[in-house]
PDB file of C-alpha atoms and ligand atoms in Angstrom:
ATOM      1  CA  MET A   1     -16.993 231.119  43.992  1.00 94.00           C
ATOM      2  CA  TRP A   2     -14.204 233.082  45.693  1.00 95.00           C
ATOM      3  CA  ASP A   3     -13.318 230.310  48.136  1.00 94.00           C
ATOM      4  CA  LYS A   4     -13.155 227.446  45.622  1.00 97.00           C
ATOM      5  CA  LYS A   5     -10.476 226.282  43.233  1.00 98.00           C
ATOM      6  CA  TRP A   6     -11.093 227.414  39.655  1.00 98.00           C
ATOM      7  CA  VAL A   7     -10.377 225.235  36.643  1.00 98.00           C
ATOM      8  CA  ILE A   8     -10.903 227.203  33.450  1.00 98.00           C
ATOM      9  CA  GLY A   9     -10.327 225.644  30.051  1.00 97.00           C
ATOM     10  CA  ASN A  10      -9.163 227.845  27.191  1.00 97.00           C
ATOM     11  CA  TRP A  11      -9.994 226.241  23.856  1.00 97.00           C
ATOM     12  CA  LYS A  12      -8.204 229.036  21.964  1.00 97.00           C
ATOM     13  CA  MET A  13      -9.097 228.817  18.235  1.00 97.00           C
ATOM     14  CA  ASN A  14     -10.441 225.258  18.406  1.00 97.00           C
ATOM     15  CA  GLY A  15     -13.908 223.725  18.281  1.00 96.00           C
ATOM     16  CA  ARG A  16     -16.731 222.902  15.863  1.00 97.00           C
ATOM     17  CA  LEU A  17     -20.485 222.781  16.507  1.00 96.00           C
ATOM     18  CA  GLN A  18     -20.721 219.010  16.410  1.00 96.00           C
ATOM     19  CA  ASN A  19     -17.600 218.311  18.487  1.00 95.00           C
ATOM     20  CA  ASN A  20     -18.582 220.913  21.063  1.00 95.00           C
ATOM     21  CA  ASN A  21     -21.980 219.296  21.438  1.00 92.00           C
ATOM     22  CA  ALA A  22     -20.485 215.848  21.837  1.00 92.00           C
ATOM     23  CA  LEU A  23     -18.077 217.145  24.483  1.00 91.00           C
ATOM     24  CA  MET A  24     -20.893 218.865  26.400  1.00 89.00           C
ATOM     25  CA  HIS A  25     -22.849 215.630  26.480  1.00 87.00           C
ATOM     26  CA  ARG A  26     -19.826 213.786  27.845  1.00 90.00           C
ATOM     27  CA  PHE A  27     -19.644 216.290  30.713  1.00 88.00           C
ATOM     28  CA  ARG A  28     -23.015 214.994  31.900  1.00 85.00           C
ATOM     29  CA  ILE A  29     -21.269 212.032  33.533  1.00 86.00           C
ATOM     30  CA  MET A  30     -18.609 214.186  35.183  1.00 87.00           C
ATOM     31  CA  PRO A  31     -18.318 213.350  38.908  1.00 87.00           C
ATOM     32  CA  THR A  32     -19.484 215.997  41.385  1.00 88.00           C
ATOM     33  CA  ALA A  33     -16.854 218.653  42.037  1.00 92.00           C
ATOM     34  CA  ASP A  34     -18.503 220.962  44.562  1.00 93.00           C
ATOM     35  CA  ARG A  35     -15.192 222.507  45.614  1.00 95.00           C
ATOM     36  CA  VAL A  36     -14.344 223.612  42.080  1.00 97.00           C
ATOM     37  CA  VAL A  37     -15.576 226.390  39.824  1.00 96.00           C
ATOM     38  CA  ILE A  38     -15.372 225.003  36.301  1.00 96.00           C
ATOM     39  CA  GLY A  39     -15.370 227.174  33.186  1.00 96.00           C
ATOM     40  CA  LEU A  40     -14.772 226.808  29.473  1.00 96.00           C
ATOM     41  CA  ALA A  41     -13.595 229.633  27.236  1.00 97.00           C
ATOM     42  CA  ALA A  42     -14.715 228.928  23.682  1.00 97.00           C
ATOM     43  CA  PRO A  43     -14.229 231.011  20.541  1.00 98.00           C
ATOM     44  CA  THR A  44     -16.804 233.816  20.492  1.00 97.00           C
ATOM     45  CA  VAL A  45     -18.845 232.252  17.711  1.00 98.00           C
ATOM     46  CA  TYR A  46     -19.547 229.190  19.912  1.00 97.00           C
ATOM     47  CA  LEU A  47     -20.298 230.957  23.202  1.00 97.00           C
ATOM     48  CA  LEU A  48     -24.075 230.888  22.807  1.00 96.00           C
ATOM     49  CA  GLN A  49     -23.990 227.219  21.855  1.00 95.00           C
ATOM     50  CA  LEU A  50     -21.914 226.488  24.944  1.00 93.00           C
ATOM     51  CA  HIS A  51     -24.070 228.566  27.227  1.00 94.00           C
ATOM     52  CA  ASN A  52     -27.263 226.870  26.019  1.00 93.00           C
ATOM     53  CA  ALA A  53     -25.684 223.454  26.445  1.00 90.00           C
ATOM     54  CA  MET A  54     -24.467 224.348  29.944  1.00 87.00           C
ATOM     55  CA  GLN A  55     -28.024 225.352  30.879  1.00 86.00           C
ATOM     56  CA  ILE A  56     -29.936 222.553  29.229  1.00 81.00           C
ATOM     57  CA  VAL A  57     -27.567 219.592  29.449  1.00 77.00           C
ATOM     58  CA  LEU A  58     -25.367 220.443  32.433  1.00 78.00           C
ATOM     59  CA  ASN A  59     -27.591 222.411  34.765  1.00 78.00           C
ATOM     60  CA  ASN A  60     -25.021 225.239  34.755  1.00 82.00           C
ATOM     61  CA  ARG A  61     -22.264 223.106  36.283  1.00 88.00           C
ATOM     62  CA  ILE A  62     -19.803 224.750  33.895  1.00 93.00           C
ATOM     63  CA  LEU A  63     -19.482 228.512  33.489  1.00 95.00           C
ATOM     64  CA  THR A  64     -19.335 230.136  30.084  1.00 96.00           C
ATOM     65  CA  CYS A  65     -16.114 232.075  29.564  1.00 98.00           C
ATOM     66  CA  ALA A  66     -15.033 234.363  26.740  1.00 98.00           C
ATOM     67  CA  GLN A  67     -11.443 234.545  25.509  1.00 98.00           C
ATOM     68  CA  ASP A  68     -11.534 238.261  24.827  1.00 98.00           C
ATOM     69  CA  VAL A  69     -13.848 241.258  24.549  1.00 98.00           C
ATOM     70  CA  SER A  70     -13.890 244.613  22.805  1.00 98.00           C
ATOM     71  CA  ARG A  71     -12.167 247.572  24.358  1.00 97.00           C
ATOM     72  CA  PHE A  72     -15.074 249.722  23.128  1.00 97.00           C
ATOM     73  CA  PRO A  73     -17.847 249.957  25.707  1.00 94.00           C
ATOM     74  CA  ASN A  74     -21.035 250.536  23.724  1.00 88.00           C
ATOM     75  CA  ASN A  75     -22.674 249.779  20.402  1.00 94.00           C
ATOM     76  CA  GLY A  76     -21.071 251.524  17.477  1.00 94.00           C
ATOM     77  CA  ALA A  77     -19.094 251.444  14.275  1.00 97.00           C
ATOM     78  CA  TYR A  78     -16.470 248.922  15.398  1.00 96.00           C
ATOM     79  CA  THR A  79     -16.544 246.268  12.706  1.00 96.00           C
ATOM     80  CA  GLY A  80     -15.725 242.809  13.973  1.00 95.00           C
ATOM     81  CA  GLU A  81     -15.911 243.709  17.657  1.00 97.00           C
ATOM     82  CA  VAL A  82     -18.066 242.105  20.362  1.00 97.00           C
ATOM     83  CA  SER A  83     -18.883 244.213  23.414  1.00 98.00           C
ATOM     84  CA  ALA A  84     -18.937 243.194  27.074  1.00 98.00           C
ATOM     85  CA  ASP A  85     -22.648 244.017  27.083  1.00 97.00           C
ATOM     86  CA  MET A  86     -23.218 241.486  24.277  1.00 97.00           C
ATOM     87  CA  MET A  87     -21.262 238.896  26.262  1.00 97.00           C
ATOM     88  CA  ALA A  88     -23.520 239.533  29.255  1.00 97.00           C
ATOM     89  CA  ASP A  89     -26.581 239.381  26.987  1.00 97.00           C
ATOM     90  CA  ILE A  90     -25.842 235.803  25.906  1.00 96.00           C
ATOM     91  CA  GLY A  91     -24.935 234.547  29.395  1.00 95.00           C
ATOM     92  CA  VAL A  92     -21.150 234.742  29.602  1.00 97.00           C
ATOM     93  CA  ASP A  93     -19.854 234.637  33.192  1.00 97.00           C
ATOM     94  CA  ILE A  94     -16.076 235.199  33.000  1.00 98.00           C
ATOM     95  CA  VAL A  95     -13.974 237.034  30.417  1.00 98.00           C
ATOM     96  CA  LEU A  96     -10.237 236.432  29.928  1.00 98.00           C
ATOM     97  CA  ILE A  97      -8.314 239.664  29.569  1.00 98.00           C
ATOM     98  CA  GLY A  98      -4.767 240.074  28.296  1.00 96.00           C
ATOM     99  CA  HIS A  99      -3.866 236.502  27.392  1.00 96.00           C
ATOM    100  CA  SER A 100      -0.255 236.558  26.208  1.00 92.00           C
ATOM    101  CA  GLU A 101      -1.364 235.453  22.733  1.00 93.00           C
ATOM    102  CA  ARG A 102      -3.382 238.680  22.544  1.00 94.00           C
ATOM    103  CA  SER A 103      -0.291 240.762  23.252  1.00 91.00           C
ATOM    104  CA  LEU A 104       1.922 238.602  21.021  1.00 90.00           C
ATOM    105  CA  TYR A 105      -0.303 238.685  17.925  1.00 93.00           C
ATOM    106  CA  PHE A 106      -2.411 241.815  18.480  1.00 92.00           C
ATOM    107  CA  GLY A 107      -0.073 244.087  20.400  1.00 91.00           C
ATOM    108  CA  GLU A 108      -2.365 244.445  23.418  1.00 93.00           C
ATOM    109  CA  LYS A 109      -0.754 246.176  26.347  1.00 94.00           C
ATOM    110  CA  ASN A 110      -1.838 247.630  29.679  1.00 96.00           C
ATOM    111  CA  GLU A 111      -3.978 250.487  28.402  1.00 96.00           C
ATOM    112  CA  ILE A 112      -6.212 248.299  26.247  1.00 97.00           C
ATOM    113  CA  GLN A 113      -6.402 245.631  28.938  1.00 97.00           C
ATOM    114  CA  ARG A 114      -7.512 248.219  31.455  1.00 97.00           C
ATOM    115  CA  GLN A 115     -10.317 249.418  29.135  1.00 97.00           C
ATOM    116  CA  LYS A 116     -11.467 245.822  28.719  1.00 98.00           C
ATOM    117  CA  MET A 117     -11.408 245.194  32.480  1.00 98.00           C
ATOM    118  CA  VAL A 118     -13.553 248.275  33.081  1.00 97.00           C
ATOM    119  CA  ASN A 119     -16.053 247.272  30.372  1.00 97.00           C
ATOM    120  CA  VAL A 120     -16.396 243.768  31.774  1.00 98.00           C
ATOM    121  CA  LEU A 121     -16.880 245.008  35.339  1.00 97.00           C
ATOM    122  CA  ASN A 122     -19.409 247.612  34.207  1.00 97.00           C
ATOM    123  CA  VAL A 123     -21.728 244.916  32.862  1.00 97.00           C
ATOM    124  CA  GLY A 124     -21.370 242.762  35.982  1.00 97.00           C
ATOM    125  CA  LEU A 125     -19.153 240.025  34.570  1.00 98.00           C
ATOM    126  CA  THR A 126     -15.934 238.681  36.082  1.00 98.00           C
ATOM    127  CA  PRO A 127     -12.650 239.536  34.362  1.00 98.00           C
ATOM    128  CA  LEU A 128      -9.749 237.077  34.618  1.00 98.00           C
ATOM    129  CA  LEU A 129      -6.551 239.023  33.995  1.00 98.00           C
ATOM    130  CA  CYS A 130      -3.677 236.991  32.517  1.00 98.00           C
ATOM    131  CA  VAL A 131      -0.105 237.996  33.314  1.00 97.00           C
ATOM    132  CA  GLY A 132       3.230 236.374  32.577  1.00 97.00           C
ATOM    133  CA  GLU A 133       6.854 237.044  31.739  1.00 96.00           C
ATOM    134  CA  SER A 134       8.794 235.935  28.667  1.00 93.00           C
ATOM    135  CA  LEU A 135      11.794 233.620  28.859  1.00 91.00           C
ATOM    136  CA  GLU A 136      14.200 236.532  28.248  1.00 91.00           C
ATOM    137  CA  GLU A 137      12.604 238.509  31.053  1.00 94.00           C
ATOM    138  CA  ARG A 138      12.955 235.596  33.474  1.00 92.00           C
ATOM    139  CA  GLU A 139      16.524 234.905  32.422  1.00 90.00           C
ATOM    140  CA  ALA A 140      17.304 238.560  33.061  1.00 93.00           C
ATOM    141  CA  GLY A 141      15.789 238.243  36.561  1.00 94.00           C
ATOM    142  CA  ARG A 142      13.072 240.767  35.680  1.00 96.00           C
ATOM    143  CA  GLU A 143      10.008 238.553  36.204  1.00 96.00           C
ATOM    144  CA  GLN A 144       8.666 240.371  39.275  1.00 97.00           C
ATOM    145  CA  GLU A 145       9.145 243.798  37.714  1.00 97.00           C
ATOM    146  CA  VAL A 146       7.287 242.662  34.579  1.00 97.00           C
ATOM    147  CA  ILE A 147       4.411 241.109  36.514  1.00 98.00           C
ATOM    148  CA  ALA A 148       4.138 244.165  38.799  1.00 97.00           C
ATOM    149  CA  HIS A 149       3.766 246.360  35.701  1.00 97.00           C
ATOM    150  CA  GLN A 150       1.071 244.107  34.235  1.00 97.00           C
ATOM    151  CA  LEU A 151      -0.812 244.003  37.552  1.00 97.00           C
ATOM    152  CA  SER A 152      -0.718 247.776  37.918  1.00 97.00           C
ATOM    153  CA  ILE A 153      -3.920 248.036  35.826  1.00 97.00           C
ATOM    154  CA  LEU A 154      -5.831 246.623  38.806  1.00 97.00           C
ATOM    155  CA  GLU A 155      -5.335 249.777  40.833  1.00 95.00           C
ATOM    156  CA  GLY A 156      -8.513 251.780  41.396  1.00 93.00           C
ATOM    157  CA  LEU A 157     -10.883 249.305  39.740  1.00 95.00           C
ATOM    158  CA  ASP A 158     -14.407 249.391  41.114  1.00 90.00           C
ATOM    159  CA  THR A 159     -14.505 245.794  42.394  1.00 94.00           C
ATOM    160  CA  LYS A 160     -13.807 243.697  45.463  1.00 93.00           C
ATOM    161  CA  ASN A 161     -13.172 240.555  43.409  1.00 95.00           C
ATOM    162  CA  ILE A 162      -9.819 240.067  41.692  1.00 96.00           C
ATOM    163  CA  ALA A 163      -8.985 237.025  39.542  1.00 98.00           C
ATOM    164  CA  VAL A 164      -5.550 236.713  37.945  1.00 98.00           C
ATOM    165  CA  ALA A 165      -3.938 233.901  35.963  1.00 98.00           C
ATOM    166  CA  TYR A 166      -0.154 233.694  36.187  1.00 97.00           C
ATOM    167  CA  GLU A 167       0.996 232.217  32.896  1.00 96.00           C
ATOM    168  CA  PRO A 168       4.721 232.364  32.188  1.00 95.00           C
ATOM    169  CA  VAL A 169       4.852 232.809  28.419  1.00 92.00           C
ATOM    170  CA  TRP A 170       7.609 230.196  28.113  1.00 90.00           C
ATOM    171  CA  ALA A 171       5.324 227.578  29.703  1.00 86.00           C
ATOM    172  CA  ILE A 172       2.259 228.094  27.475  1.00 86.00           C
ATOM    173  CA  GLY A 173       1.755 225.283  24.990  1.00 78.00           C
ATOM    174  CA  THR A 174       5.402 224.259  25.278  1.00 82.00           C
ATOM    175  CA  GLY A 175       5.125 221.319  27.681  1.00 78.00           C
ATOM    176  CA  LYS A 176       7.547 223.219  29.966  1.00 80.00           C
ATOM    177  CA  VAL A 177       5.977 223.743  33.381  1.00 81.00           C
ATOM    178  CA  ALA A 178       7.324 226.229  35.899  1.00 87.00           C
ATOM    179  CA  THR A 179       8.766 224.476  38.951  1.00 93.00           C
ATOM    180  CA  THR A 180       6.635 224.441  42.074  1.00 95.00           C
ATOM    181  CA  GLY A 181       9.231 226.755  43.629  1.00 96.00           C
ATOM    182  CA  GLN A 182       8.894 229.273  40.782  1.00 96.00           C
ATOM    183  CA  ILE A 183       5.110 229.055  41.016  1.00 97.00           C
ATOM    184  CA  ALA A 184       5.141 229.471  44.811  1.00 97.00           C
ATOM    185  CA  ASP A 185       7.384 232.555  44.640  1.00 97.00           C
ATOM    186  CA  MET A 186       5.378 234.249  41.921  1.00 98.00           C
ATOM    187  CA  HIS A 187       1.950 233.474  43.372  1.00 98.00           C
ATOM    188  CA  ALA A 188       2.993 234.843  46.784  1.00 98.00           C
ATOM    189  CA  PHE A 189       4.321 237.953  45.017  1.00 98.00           C
ATOM    190  CA  ILE A 190       1.097 238.415  43.021  1.00 98.00           C
ATOM    191  CA  HIS A 191      -0.980 237.992  46.180  1.00 98.00           C
ATOM    192  CA  LYS A 192       1.027 240.674  47.941  1.00 97.00           C
ATOM    193  CA  GLN A 193       0.795 243.021  44.941  1.00 97.00           C
ATOM    194  CA  ILE A 194      -2.976 242.639  44.720  1.00 97.00           C
ATOM    195  CA  LEU A 195      -3.366 243.497  48.410  1.00 96.00           C
ATOM    196  CA  SER A 196      -1.272 246.606  48.040  1.00 96.00           C
ATOM    197  CA  LEU A 197      -3.053 247.721  44.833  1.00 96.00           C
ATOM    198  CA  CYS A 198      -6.623 246.840  45.783  1.00 95.00           C
ATOM    199  CA  GLY A 199      -6.738 246.773  49.594  1.00 93.00           C
ATOM    200  CA  ASN A 200      -6.880 244.030  52.186  1.00 92.00           C
ATOM    201  CA  ASP A 201     -10.596 243.378  51.834  1.00 94.00           C
ATOM    202  CA  VAL A 202     -10.635 241.963  48.284  1.00 96.00           C
ATOM    203  CA  ASN A 203     -11.515 238.413  47.285  1.00 97.00           C
ATOM    204  CA  ILE A 204      -8.611 236.946  45.355  1.00 97.00           C
ATOM    205  CA  ARG A 205      -8.168 233.977  43.027  1.00 98.00           C
ATOM    206  CA  ILE A 206      -4.738 233.384  41.476  1.00 98.00           C
ATOM    207  CA  LEU A 207      -4.679 230.631  38.836  1.00 98.00           C
ATOM    208  CA  TYR A 208      -1.563 229.065  37.362  1.00 97.00           C
ATOM    209  CA  GLY A 209      -1.442 228.436  33.619  1.00 96.00           C
ATOM    210  CA  GLY A 210       1.205 226.862  31.407  1.00 93.00           C
ATOM    211  CA  SER A 211       1.163 223.227  30.305  1.00 91.00           C
ATOM    212  CA  VAL A 212      -1.025 222.070  33.191  1.00 95.00           C
ATOM    213  CA  ASN A 213      -2.103 218.476  32.578  1.00 95.00           C
ATOM    214  CA  ALA A 214      -3.566 215.446  34.322  1.00 95.00           C
ATOM    215  CA  GLY A 215      -0.115 214.374  35.529  1.00 95.00           C
ATOM    216  CA  ASN A 216       1.102 217.626  37.125  1.00 95.00           C
ATOM    217  CA  ALA A 217      -2.140 219.265  38.320  1.00 97.00           C
ATOM    218  CA  ALA A 218      -2.163 217.802  41.851  1.00 97.00           C
ATOM    219  CA  ASP A 219       1.397 219.042  42.566  1.00 97.00           C
ATOM    220  CA  ILE A 220       0.540 222.506  41.241  1.00 97.00           C
ATOM    221  CA  PHE A 221      -2.688 222.747  43.268  1.00 98.00           C
ATOM    222  CA  ALA A 222      -0.714 221.934  46.426  1.00 97.00           C
ATOM    223  CA  VAL A 223       1.396 225.107  46.051  1.00 98.00           C
ATOM    224  CA  PRO A 224       0.409 227.954  48.417  1.00 97.00           C
ATOM    225  CA  TYR A 225      -1.647 230.740  46.778  1.00 97.00           C
ATOM    226  CA  VAL A 226      -2.486 228.539  43.789  1.00 98.00           C
ATOM    227  CA  ASP A 227      -6.266 228.849  43.599  1.00 98.00           C
ATOM    228  CA  GLY A 228      -6.761 226.947  40.363  1.00 98.00           C
ATOM    229  CA  ALA A 229      -5.560 226.552  36.815  1.00 98.00           C
ATOM    230  CA  LEU A 230      -6.068 228.051  33.394  1.00 98.00           C
ATOM    231  CA  VAL A 231      -5.752 225.098  31.057  1.00 97.00           C
ATOM    232  CA  GLY A 232      -5.110 225.307  27.316  1.00 96.00           C
ATOM    233  CA  GLY A 233      -4.310 222.110  25.413  1.00 94.00           C
ATOM    234  CA  ALA A 234      -5.502 219.717  28.117  1.00 96.00           C
ATOM    235  CA  SER A 235      -8.968 221.314  28.155  1.00 96.00           C
ATOM    236  CA  LEU A 236      -9.710 220.008  24.677  1.00 95.00           C
ATOM    237  CA  SER A 237     -10.091 216.433  25.862  1.00 93.00           C
ATOM    238  CA  TYR A 238     -12.773 215.294  28.306  1.00 95.00           C
ATOM    239  CA  ASP A 239     -10.440 212.860  30.061  1.00 95.00           C
ATOM    240  CA  SER A 240      -7.548 215.226  30.719  1.00 96.00           C
ATOM    241  CA  PHE A 241      -9.766 218.191  31.641  1.00 96.00           C
ATOM    242  CA  THR A 242     -11.846 216.181  34.105  1.00 96.00           C
ATOM    243  CA  ALA A 243      -8.679 214.655  35.624  1.00 96.00           C
ATOM    244  CA  ILE A 244      -7.506 218.211  36.365  1.00 97.00           C
ATOM    245  CA  ILE A 245     -10.923 219.035  37.875  1.00 97.00           C
ATOM    246  CA  ASP A 246     -10.643 215.899  40.067  1.00 97.00           C
ATOM    247  CA  ALA A 247      -7.189 217.009  41.221  1.00 97.00           C
ATOM    248  CA  ALA A 248      -8.629 220.412  42.177  1.00 97.00           C
ATOM    249  CA  GLN A 249     -11.514 218.780  44.025  1.00 97.00           C
ATOM    250  CA  GLU A 250      -9.099 216.588  45.991  1.00 95.00           C
ATOM    251  CA  SER A 251      -6.607 219.379  46.757  1.00 95.00           C
TER     252      SER A 251
HETATM  253  C1  PEP B 301      -3.324 228.909  27.972  1.00 85.33           C
HETATM  254  O1  PEP B 301      -3.697 228.988  26.826  1.00 85.33           O
HETATM  255  O2  PEP B 301      -3.715 229.787  28.771  1.00 85.33           O
HETATM  256  C2  PEP B 301      -2.460 227.819  28.390  1.00 85.33           C
HETATM  257  C3  PEP B 301      -2.019 227.808  29.619  1.00 85.33           C
HETATM  258  O3  PEP B 301      -2.160 226.858  27.452  1.00 85.33           O
HETATM  259  P1  PEP B 301      -1.472 225.421  27.723  1.00 85.33           P
HETATM  260  O4  PEP B 301      -2.179 224.810  28.916  1.00 85.33           O
HETATM  261  O5  PEP B 301      -1.703 224.652  26.472  1.00 85.33           O
HETATM  262  O6  PEP B 301      -0.030 225.671  28.017  1.00 85.33           O
END
C-alpha cells in the first residue's frame, strides 16, 4: 500500500442507494490496476453499503474511506457523532481528516484534527490528512508557512505511516489546477517536513487534490513526490474516475 499510487475519490455530500449500487456494479469491469490503491469516500450513511458492495461485488478492489470522524474517542452523549471505533466496526479502511470544507464550514483547526488523527490511529485505521492554503495566503507568499503549521499536528503521532493530501483551497472544485511547478515545490516541501516531524523511517504518501480530472492526471502523476490524487468531482463518474486510475497505473 505504501509503495503504490493512491487514487481516492471524495463524493462529498453526493450519492443515493440506487446510484451507488449501479456505480459499484460498473466497477466490476474496471481493468486491473495492481499498482494503484483505490478508495472511495462516501457520506457516512452509505459507508456500510459501499463496504458490503466492495466485498461482495468487487472482491475488495476498492477501499472504503470515510470523509470525517468524531473527535470524541469513545461511546457517549455526543448526538450526531460517529466514532473511529464505529468506522472500524463497519470495515472502513481510510479516514479523511481536515478537508478544507470541514474548516471552512465547521471551523475545524489543528487541535480538533489532531484528536481525530489520534482516534483513527488508535483503532488501527489509516488517516489521510488534508492540507492546503487559501488564495490570499498564496498571493501573500505564505503557502509554506501555512502548510507547515497544518502539518505540525503530525509530530509525535504513534505511527510509521503518514498519508497527506495537498489540496490548495483555490483549486478545489474550481477547475483551476495548480501548475506542475507549484505542485512539485509544495510536495517536495511536504516530504521534507514529514521527515523532520516524524523521522526518516516513516512510510509516506503525498496525494495532490484540486480539480484533478481525466485530462490532467497523467501530468500530475509525473511530478516528483506526487504519490496519488484525492479526487472530488471527477470521482462521481465511472469514466472519469477510472481514467484517473489508469493514469496512475501507467505512471
Ligand atoms: C476534494 O474534494 O478533495 C477535491 C479535490 O475536489 P475537486 O477534485 O472537485 O476539486
